[in-house]
PDB file of N, CA and C in Angstrom:
ATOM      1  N   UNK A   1     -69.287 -23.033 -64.866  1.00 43.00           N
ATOM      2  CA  UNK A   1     -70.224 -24.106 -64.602  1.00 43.00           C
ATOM      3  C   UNK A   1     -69.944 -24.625 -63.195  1.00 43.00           C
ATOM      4  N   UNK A   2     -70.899 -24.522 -62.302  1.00 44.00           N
ATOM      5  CA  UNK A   2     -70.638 -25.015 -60.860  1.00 44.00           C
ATOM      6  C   UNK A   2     -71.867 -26.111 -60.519  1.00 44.00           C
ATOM      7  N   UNK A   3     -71.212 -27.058 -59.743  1.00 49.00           N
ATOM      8  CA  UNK A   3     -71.765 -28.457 -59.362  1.00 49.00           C
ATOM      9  C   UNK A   3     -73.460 -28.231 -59.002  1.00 49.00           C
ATOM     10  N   UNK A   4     -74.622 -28.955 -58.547  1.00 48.00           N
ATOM     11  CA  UNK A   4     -75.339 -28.977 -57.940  1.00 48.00           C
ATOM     12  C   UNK A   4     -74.915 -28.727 -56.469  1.00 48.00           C
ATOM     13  N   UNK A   5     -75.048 -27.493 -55.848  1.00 51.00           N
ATOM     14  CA  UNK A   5     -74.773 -27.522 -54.264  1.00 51.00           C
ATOM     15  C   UNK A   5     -75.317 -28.530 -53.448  1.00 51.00           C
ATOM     16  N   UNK A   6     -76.789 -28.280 -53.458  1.00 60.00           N
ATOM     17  CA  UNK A   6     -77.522 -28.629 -52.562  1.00 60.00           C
ATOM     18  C   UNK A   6     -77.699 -29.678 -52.231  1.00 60.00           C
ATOM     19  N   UNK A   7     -77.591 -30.247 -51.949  1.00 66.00           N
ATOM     20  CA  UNK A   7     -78.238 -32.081 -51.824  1.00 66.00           C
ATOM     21  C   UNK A   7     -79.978 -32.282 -51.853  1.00 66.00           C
ATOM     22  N   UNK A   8     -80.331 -33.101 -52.453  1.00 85.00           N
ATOM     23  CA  UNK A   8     -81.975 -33.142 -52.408  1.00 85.00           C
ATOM     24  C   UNK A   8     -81.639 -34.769 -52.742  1.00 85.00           C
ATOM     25  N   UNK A   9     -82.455 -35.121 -52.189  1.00 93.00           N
ATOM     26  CA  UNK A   9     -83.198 -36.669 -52.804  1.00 93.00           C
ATOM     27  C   UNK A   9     -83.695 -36.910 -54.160  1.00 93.00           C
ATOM     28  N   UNK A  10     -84.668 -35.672 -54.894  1.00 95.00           N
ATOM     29  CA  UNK A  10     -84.932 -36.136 -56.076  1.00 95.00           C
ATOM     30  C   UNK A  10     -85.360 -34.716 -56.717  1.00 95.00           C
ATOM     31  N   UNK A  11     -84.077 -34.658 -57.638  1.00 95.00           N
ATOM     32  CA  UNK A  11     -84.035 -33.350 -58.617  1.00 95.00           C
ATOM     33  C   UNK A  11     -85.158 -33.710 -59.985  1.00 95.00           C
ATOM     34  N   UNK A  12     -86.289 -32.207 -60.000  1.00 94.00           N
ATOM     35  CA  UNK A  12     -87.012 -32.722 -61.115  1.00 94.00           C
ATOM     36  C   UNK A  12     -86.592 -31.642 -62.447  1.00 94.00           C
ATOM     37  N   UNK A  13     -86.040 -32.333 -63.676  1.00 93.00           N
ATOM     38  CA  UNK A  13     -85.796 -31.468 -64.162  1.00 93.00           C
ATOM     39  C   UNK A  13     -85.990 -31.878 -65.341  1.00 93.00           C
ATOM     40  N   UNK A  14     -86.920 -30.668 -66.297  1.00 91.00           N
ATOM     41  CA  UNK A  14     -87.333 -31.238 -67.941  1.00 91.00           C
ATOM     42  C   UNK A  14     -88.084 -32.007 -67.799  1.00 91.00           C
ATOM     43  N   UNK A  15     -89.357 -32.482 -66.952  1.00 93.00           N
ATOM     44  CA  UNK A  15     -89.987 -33.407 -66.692  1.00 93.00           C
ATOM     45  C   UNK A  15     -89.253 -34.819 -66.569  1.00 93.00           C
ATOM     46  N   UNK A  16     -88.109 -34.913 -66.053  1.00 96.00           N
ATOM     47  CA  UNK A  16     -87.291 -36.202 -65.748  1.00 96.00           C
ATOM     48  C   UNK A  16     -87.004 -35.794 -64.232  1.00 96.00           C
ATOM     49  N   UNK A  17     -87.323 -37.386 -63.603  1.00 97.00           N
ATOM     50  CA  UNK A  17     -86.542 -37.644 -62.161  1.00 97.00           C
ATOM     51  C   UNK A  17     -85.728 -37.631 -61.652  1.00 97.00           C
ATOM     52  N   UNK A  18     -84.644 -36.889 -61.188  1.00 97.00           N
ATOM     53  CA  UNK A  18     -83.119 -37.294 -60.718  1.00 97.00           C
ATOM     54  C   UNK A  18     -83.412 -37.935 -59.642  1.00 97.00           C
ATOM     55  N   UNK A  19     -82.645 -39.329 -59.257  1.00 97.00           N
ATOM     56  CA  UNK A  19     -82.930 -39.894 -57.689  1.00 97.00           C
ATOM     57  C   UNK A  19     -80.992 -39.398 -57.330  1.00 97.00           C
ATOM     58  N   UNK A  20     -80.808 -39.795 -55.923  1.00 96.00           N
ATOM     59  CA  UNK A  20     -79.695 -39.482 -55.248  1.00 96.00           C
ATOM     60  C   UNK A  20     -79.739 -41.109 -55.077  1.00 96.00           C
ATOM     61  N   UNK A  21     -78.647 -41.898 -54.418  1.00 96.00           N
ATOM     62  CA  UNK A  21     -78.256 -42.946 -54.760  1.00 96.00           C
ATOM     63  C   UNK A  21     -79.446 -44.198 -53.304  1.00 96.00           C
ATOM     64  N   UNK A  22     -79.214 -43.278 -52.704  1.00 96.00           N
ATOM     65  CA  UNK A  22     -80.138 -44.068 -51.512  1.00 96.00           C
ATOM     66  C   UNK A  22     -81.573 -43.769 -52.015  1.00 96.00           C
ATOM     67  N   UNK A  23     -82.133 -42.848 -52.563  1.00 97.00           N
ATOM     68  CA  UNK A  23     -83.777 -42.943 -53.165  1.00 97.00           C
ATOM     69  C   UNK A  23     -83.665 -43.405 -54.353  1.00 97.00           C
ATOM     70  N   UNK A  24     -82.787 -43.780 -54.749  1.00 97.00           N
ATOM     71  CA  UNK A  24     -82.895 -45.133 -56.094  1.00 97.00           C
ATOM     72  C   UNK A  24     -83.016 -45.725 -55.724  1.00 97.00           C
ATOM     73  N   UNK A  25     -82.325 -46.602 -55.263  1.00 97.00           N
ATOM     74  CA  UNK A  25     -82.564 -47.449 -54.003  1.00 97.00           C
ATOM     75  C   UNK A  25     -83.678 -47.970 -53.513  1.00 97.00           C
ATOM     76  N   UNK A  26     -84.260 -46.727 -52.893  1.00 97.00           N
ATOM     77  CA  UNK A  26     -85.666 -47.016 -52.085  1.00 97.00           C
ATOM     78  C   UNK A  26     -86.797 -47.139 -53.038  1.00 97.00           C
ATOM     79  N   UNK A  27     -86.289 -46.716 -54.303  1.00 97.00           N
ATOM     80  CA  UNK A  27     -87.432 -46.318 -55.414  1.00 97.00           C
ATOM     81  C   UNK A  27     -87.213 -47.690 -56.209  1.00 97.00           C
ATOM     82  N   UNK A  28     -86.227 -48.470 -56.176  1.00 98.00           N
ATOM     83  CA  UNK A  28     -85.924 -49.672 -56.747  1.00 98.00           C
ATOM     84  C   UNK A  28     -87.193 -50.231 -56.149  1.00 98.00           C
ATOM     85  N   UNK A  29     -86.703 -50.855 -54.906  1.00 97.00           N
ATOM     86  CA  UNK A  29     -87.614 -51.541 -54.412  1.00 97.00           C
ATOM     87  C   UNK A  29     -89.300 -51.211 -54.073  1.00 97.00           C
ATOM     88  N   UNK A  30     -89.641 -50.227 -53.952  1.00 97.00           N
ATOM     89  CA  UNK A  30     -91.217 -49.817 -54.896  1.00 97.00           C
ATOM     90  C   UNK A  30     -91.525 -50.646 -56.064  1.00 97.00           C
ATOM     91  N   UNK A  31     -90.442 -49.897 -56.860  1.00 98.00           N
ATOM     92  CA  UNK A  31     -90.687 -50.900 -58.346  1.00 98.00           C
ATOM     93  C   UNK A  31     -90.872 -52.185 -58.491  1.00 98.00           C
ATOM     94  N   UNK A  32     -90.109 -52.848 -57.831  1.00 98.00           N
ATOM     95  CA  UNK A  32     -90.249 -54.355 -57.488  1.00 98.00           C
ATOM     96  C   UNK A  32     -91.165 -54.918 -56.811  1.00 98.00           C
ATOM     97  N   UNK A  33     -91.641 -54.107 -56.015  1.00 98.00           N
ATOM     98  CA  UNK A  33     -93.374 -54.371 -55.038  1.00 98.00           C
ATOM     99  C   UNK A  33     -93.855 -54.379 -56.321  1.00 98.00           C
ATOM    100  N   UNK A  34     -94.195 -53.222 -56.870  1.00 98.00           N
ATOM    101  CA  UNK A  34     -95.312 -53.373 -57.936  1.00 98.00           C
ATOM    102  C   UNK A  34     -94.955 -53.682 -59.090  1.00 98.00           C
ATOM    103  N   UNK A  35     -94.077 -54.519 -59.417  1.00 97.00           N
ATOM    104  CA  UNK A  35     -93.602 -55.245 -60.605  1.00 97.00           C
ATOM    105  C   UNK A  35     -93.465 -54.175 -61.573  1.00 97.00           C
ATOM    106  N   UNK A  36     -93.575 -53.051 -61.786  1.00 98.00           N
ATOM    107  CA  UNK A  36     -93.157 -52.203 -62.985  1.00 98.00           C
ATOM    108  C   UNK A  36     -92.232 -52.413 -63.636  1.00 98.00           C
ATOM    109  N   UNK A  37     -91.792 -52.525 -64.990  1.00 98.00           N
ATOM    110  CA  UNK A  37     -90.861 -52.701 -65.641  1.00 98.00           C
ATOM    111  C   UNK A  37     -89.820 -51.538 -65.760  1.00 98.00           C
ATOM    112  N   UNK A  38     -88.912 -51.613 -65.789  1.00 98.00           N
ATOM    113  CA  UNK A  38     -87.540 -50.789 -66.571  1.00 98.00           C
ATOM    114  C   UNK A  38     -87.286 -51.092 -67.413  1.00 98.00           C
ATOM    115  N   UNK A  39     -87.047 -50.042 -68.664  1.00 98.00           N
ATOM    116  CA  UNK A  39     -86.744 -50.426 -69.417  1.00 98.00           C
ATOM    117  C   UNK A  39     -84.969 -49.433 -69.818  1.00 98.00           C
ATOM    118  N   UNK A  40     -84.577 -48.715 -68.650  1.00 98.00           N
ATOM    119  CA  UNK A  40     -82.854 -48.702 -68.793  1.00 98.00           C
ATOM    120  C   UNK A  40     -82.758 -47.834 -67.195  1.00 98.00           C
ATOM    121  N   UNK A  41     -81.360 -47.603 -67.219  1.00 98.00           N
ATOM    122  CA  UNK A  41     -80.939 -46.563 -66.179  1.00 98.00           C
ATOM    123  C   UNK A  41     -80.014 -45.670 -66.255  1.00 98.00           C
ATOM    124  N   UNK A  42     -80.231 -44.382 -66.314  1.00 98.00           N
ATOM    125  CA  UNK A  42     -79.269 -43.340 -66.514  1.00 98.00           C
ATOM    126  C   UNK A  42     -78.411 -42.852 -65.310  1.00 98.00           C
ATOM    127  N   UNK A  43     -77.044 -42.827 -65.006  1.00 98.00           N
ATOM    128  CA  UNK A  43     -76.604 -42.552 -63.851  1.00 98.00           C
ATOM    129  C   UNK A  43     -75.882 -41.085 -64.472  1.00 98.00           C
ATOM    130  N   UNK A  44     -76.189 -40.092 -63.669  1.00 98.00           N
ATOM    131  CA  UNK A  44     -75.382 -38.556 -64.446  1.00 98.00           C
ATOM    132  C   UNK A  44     -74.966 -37.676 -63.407  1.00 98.00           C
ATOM    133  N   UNK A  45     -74.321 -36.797 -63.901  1.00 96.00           N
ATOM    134  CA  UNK A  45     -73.788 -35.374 -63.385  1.00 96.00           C
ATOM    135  C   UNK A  45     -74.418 -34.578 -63.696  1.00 96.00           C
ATOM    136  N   UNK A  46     -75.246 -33.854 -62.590  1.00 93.00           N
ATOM    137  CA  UNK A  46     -75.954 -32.435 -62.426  1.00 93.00           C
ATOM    138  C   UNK A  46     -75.399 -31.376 -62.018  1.00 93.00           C
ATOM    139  N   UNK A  47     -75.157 -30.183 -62.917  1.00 89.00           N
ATOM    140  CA  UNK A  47     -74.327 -28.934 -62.721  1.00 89.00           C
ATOM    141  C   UNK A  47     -76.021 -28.240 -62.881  1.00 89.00           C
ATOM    142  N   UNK A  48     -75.737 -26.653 -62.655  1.00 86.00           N
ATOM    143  CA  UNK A  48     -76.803 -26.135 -62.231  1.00 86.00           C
ATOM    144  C   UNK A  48     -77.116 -25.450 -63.554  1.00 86.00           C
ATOM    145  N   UNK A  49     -76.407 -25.822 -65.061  1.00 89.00           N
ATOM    146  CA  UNK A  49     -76.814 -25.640 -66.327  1.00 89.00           C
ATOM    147  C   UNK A  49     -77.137 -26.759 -67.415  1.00 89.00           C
ATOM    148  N   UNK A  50     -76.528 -27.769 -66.376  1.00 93.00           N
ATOM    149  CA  UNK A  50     -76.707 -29.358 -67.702  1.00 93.00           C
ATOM    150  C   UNK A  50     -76.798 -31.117 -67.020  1.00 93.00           C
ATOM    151  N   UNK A  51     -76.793 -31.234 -67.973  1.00 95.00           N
ATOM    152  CA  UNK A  51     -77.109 -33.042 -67.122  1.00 95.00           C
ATOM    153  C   UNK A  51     -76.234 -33.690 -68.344  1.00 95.00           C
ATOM    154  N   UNK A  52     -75.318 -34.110 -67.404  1.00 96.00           N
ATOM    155  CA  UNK A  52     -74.274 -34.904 -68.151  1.00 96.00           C
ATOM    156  C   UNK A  52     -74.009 -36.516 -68.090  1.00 96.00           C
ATOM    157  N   UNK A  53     -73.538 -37.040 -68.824  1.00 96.00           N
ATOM    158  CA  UNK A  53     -73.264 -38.847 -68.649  1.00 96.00           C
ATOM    159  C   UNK A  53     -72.488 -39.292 -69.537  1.00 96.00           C
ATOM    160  N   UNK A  54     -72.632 -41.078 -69.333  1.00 96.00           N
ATOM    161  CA  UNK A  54     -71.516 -41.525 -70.116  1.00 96.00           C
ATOM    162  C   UNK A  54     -71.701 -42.685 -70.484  1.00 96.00           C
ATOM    163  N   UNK A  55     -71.381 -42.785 -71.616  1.00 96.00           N
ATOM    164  CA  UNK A  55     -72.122 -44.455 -71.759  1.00 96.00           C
ATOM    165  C   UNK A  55     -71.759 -45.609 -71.065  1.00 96.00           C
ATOM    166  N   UNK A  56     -70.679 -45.346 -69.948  1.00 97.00           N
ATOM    167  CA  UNK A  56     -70.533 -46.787 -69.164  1.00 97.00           C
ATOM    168  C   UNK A  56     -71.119 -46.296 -68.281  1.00 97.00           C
ATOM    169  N   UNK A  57     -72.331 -44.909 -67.723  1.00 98.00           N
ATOM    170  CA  UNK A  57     -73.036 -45.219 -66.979  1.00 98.00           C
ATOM    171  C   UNK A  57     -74.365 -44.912 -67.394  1.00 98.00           C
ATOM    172  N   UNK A  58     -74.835 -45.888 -68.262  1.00 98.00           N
ATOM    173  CA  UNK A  58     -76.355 -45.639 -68.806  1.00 98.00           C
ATOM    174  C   UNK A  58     -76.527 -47.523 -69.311  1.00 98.00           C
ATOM    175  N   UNK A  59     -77.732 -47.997 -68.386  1.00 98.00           N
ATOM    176  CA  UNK A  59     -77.428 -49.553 -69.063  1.00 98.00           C
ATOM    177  C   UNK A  59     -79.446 -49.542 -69.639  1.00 98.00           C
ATOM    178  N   UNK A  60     -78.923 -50.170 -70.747  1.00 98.00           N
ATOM    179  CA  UNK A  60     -80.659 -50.257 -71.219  1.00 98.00           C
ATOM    180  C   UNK A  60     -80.887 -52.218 -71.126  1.00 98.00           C
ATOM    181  N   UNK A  61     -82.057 -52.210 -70.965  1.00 98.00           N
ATOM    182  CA  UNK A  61     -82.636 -53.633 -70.759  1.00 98.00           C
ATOM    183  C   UNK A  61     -83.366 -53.967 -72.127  1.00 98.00           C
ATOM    184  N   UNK A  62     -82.912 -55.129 -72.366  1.00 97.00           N
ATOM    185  CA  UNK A  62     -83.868 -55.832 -73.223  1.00 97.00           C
ATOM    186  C   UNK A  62     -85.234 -57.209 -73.453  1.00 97.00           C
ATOM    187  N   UNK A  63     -84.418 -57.085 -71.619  1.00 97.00           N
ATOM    188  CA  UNK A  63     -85.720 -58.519 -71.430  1.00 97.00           C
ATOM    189  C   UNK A  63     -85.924 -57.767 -69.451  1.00 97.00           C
ATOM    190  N   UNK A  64     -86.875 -58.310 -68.909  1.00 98.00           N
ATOM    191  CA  UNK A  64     -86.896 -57.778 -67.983  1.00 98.00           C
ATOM    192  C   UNK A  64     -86.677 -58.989 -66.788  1.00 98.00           C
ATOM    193  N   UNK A  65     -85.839 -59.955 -67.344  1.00 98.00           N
ATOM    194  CA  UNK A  65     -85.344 -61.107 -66.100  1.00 98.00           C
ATOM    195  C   UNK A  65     -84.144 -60.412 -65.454  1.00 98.00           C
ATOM    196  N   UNK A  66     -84.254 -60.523 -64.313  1.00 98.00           N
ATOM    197  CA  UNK A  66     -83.642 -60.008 -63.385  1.00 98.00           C
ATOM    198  C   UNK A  66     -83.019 -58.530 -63.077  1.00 98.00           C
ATOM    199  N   UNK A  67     -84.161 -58.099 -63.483  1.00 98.00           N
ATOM    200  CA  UNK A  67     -83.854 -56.395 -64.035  1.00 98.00           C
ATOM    201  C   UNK A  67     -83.799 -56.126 -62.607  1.00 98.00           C
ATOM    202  N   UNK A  68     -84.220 -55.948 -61.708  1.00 98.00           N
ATOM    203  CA  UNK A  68     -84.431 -55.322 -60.065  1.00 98.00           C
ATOM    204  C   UNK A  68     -82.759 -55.601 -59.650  1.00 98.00           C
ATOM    205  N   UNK A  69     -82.311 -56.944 -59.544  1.00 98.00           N
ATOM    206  CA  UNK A  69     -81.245 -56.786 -58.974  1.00 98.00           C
ATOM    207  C   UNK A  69     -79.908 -56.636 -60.083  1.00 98.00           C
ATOM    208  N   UNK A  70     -80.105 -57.192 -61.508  1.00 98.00           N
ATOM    209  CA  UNK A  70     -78.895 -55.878 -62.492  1.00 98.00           C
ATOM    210  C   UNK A  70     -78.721 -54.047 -61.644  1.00 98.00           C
ATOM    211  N   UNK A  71     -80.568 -53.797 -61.573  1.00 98.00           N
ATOM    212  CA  UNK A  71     -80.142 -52.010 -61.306  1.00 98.00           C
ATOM    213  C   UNK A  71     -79.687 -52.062 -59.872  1.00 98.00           C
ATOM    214  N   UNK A  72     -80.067 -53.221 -58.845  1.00 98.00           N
ATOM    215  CA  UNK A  72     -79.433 -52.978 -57.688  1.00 98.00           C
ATOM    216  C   UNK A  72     -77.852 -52.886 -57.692  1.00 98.00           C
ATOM    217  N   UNK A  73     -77.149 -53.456 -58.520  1.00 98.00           N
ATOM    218  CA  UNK A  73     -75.478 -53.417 -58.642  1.00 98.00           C
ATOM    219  C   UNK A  73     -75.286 -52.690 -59.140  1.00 98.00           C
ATOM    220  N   UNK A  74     -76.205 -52.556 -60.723  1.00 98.00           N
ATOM    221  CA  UNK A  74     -75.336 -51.043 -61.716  1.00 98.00           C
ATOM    222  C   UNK A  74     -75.092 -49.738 -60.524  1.00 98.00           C
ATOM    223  N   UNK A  75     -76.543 -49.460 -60.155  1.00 98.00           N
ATOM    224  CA  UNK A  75     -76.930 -48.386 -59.013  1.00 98.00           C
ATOM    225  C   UNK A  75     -75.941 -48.215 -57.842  1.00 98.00           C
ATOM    226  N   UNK A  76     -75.212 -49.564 -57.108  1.00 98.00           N
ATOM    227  CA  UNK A  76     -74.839 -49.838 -55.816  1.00 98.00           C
ATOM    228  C   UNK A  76     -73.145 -49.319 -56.816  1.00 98.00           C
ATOM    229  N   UNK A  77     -72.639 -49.842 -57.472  1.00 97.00           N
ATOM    230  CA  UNK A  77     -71.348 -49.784 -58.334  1.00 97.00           C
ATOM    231  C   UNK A  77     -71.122 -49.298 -59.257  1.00 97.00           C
ATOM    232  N   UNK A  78     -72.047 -47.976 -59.615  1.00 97.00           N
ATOM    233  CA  UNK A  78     -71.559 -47.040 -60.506  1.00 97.00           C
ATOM    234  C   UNK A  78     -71.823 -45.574 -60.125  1.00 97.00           C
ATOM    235  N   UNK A  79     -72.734 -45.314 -58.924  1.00 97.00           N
ATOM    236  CA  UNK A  79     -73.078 -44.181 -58.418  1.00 97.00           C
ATOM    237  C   UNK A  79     -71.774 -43.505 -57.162  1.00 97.00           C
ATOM    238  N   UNK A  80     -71.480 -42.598 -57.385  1.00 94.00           N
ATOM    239  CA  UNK A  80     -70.646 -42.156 -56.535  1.00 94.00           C
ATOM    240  C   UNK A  80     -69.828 -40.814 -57.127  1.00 94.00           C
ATOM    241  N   UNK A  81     -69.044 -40.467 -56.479  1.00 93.00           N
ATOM    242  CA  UNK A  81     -68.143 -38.909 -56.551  1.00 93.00           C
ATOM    243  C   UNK A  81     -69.277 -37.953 -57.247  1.00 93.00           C
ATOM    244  N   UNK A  82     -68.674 -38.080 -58.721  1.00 94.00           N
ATOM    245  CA  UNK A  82     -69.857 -36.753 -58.948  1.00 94.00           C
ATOM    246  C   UNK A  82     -70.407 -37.417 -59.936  1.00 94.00           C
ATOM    247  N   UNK A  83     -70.975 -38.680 -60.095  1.00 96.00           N
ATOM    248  CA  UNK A  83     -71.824 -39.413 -60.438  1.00 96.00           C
ATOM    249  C   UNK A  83     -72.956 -39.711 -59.548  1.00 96.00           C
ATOM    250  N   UNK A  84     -73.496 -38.850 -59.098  1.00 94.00           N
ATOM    251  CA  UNK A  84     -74.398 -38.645 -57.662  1.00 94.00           C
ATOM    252  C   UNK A  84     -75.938 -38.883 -58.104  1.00 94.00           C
ATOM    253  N   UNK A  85     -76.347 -38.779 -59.097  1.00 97.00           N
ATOM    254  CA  UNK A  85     -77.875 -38.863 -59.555  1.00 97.00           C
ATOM    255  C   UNK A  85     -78.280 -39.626 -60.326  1.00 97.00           C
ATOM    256  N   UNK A  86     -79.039 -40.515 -60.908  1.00 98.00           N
ATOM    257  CA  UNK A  86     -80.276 -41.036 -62.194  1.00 98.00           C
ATOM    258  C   UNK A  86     -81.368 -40.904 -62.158  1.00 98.00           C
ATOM    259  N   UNK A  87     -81.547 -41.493 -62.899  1.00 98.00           N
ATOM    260  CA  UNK A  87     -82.708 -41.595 -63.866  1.00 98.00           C
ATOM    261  C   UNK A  87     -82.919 -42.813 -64.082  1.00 98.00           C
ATOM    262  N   UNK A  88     -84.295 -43.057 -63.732  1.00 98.00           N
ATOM    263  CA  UNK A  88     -84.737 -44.919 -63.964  1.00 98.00           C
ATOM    264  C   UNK A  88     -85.905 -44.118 -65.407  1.00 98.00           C
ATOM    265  N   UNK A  89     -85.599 -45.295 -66.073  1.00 97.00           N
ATOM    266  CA  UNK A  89     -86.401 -45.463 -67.519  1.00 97.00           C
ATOM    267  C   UNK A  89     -87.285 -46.103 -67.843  1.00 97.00           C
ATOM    268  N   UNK A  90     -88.808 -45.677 -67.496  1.00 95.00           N
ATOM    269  CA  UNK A  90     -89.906 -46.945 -67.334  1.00 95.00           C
ATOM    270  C   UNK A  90     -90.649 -46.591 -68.293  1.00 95.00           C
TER     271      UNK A  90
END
């Protein structure tokens, strides 16, 4: 099983979005222009056979007060090493 090489901005896979941590980011704030709701966020590991995670990095919402800046921290403080990709849940 070997890592995702490549770097891309946004892996589409199984009809799901992977963002990279700066087009979450940028895709956050879209969302927040147009008020769309979230309703969780998946942060995972992409190998070039599976999509992996963990439950301290997957947060689901139950009300949508202050959902934009919760995913701005989960996103800003849980993405990194080979926790490199998500998934926003709308």
């Amino acid at each position: 099983m070997t890592n995702v090489r490549s770097r891309k901005k946004i892996i589409q896979r199984d009809g799901a979005f992977y963002r990279d941590k700066q087009e979450a980011l940028d895709h956050l704030i879209h969302l927040e222009k147009e008020k769309k709701p979230i309703h969780g966020i998946e942060i995972v590991v992409l190998t070039d056979i599976s999509v992996e995670t963990d439950m301290y990095k997957t947060l689901w919402f139950t009300s949508q007060k202050d959902v934009y800046e919760i995913s701005r921290v989960f996103i800003t403080e849980k993405m990194g090493g080979k926790w490199n990709y998500m998934e926003f849940k709308l």
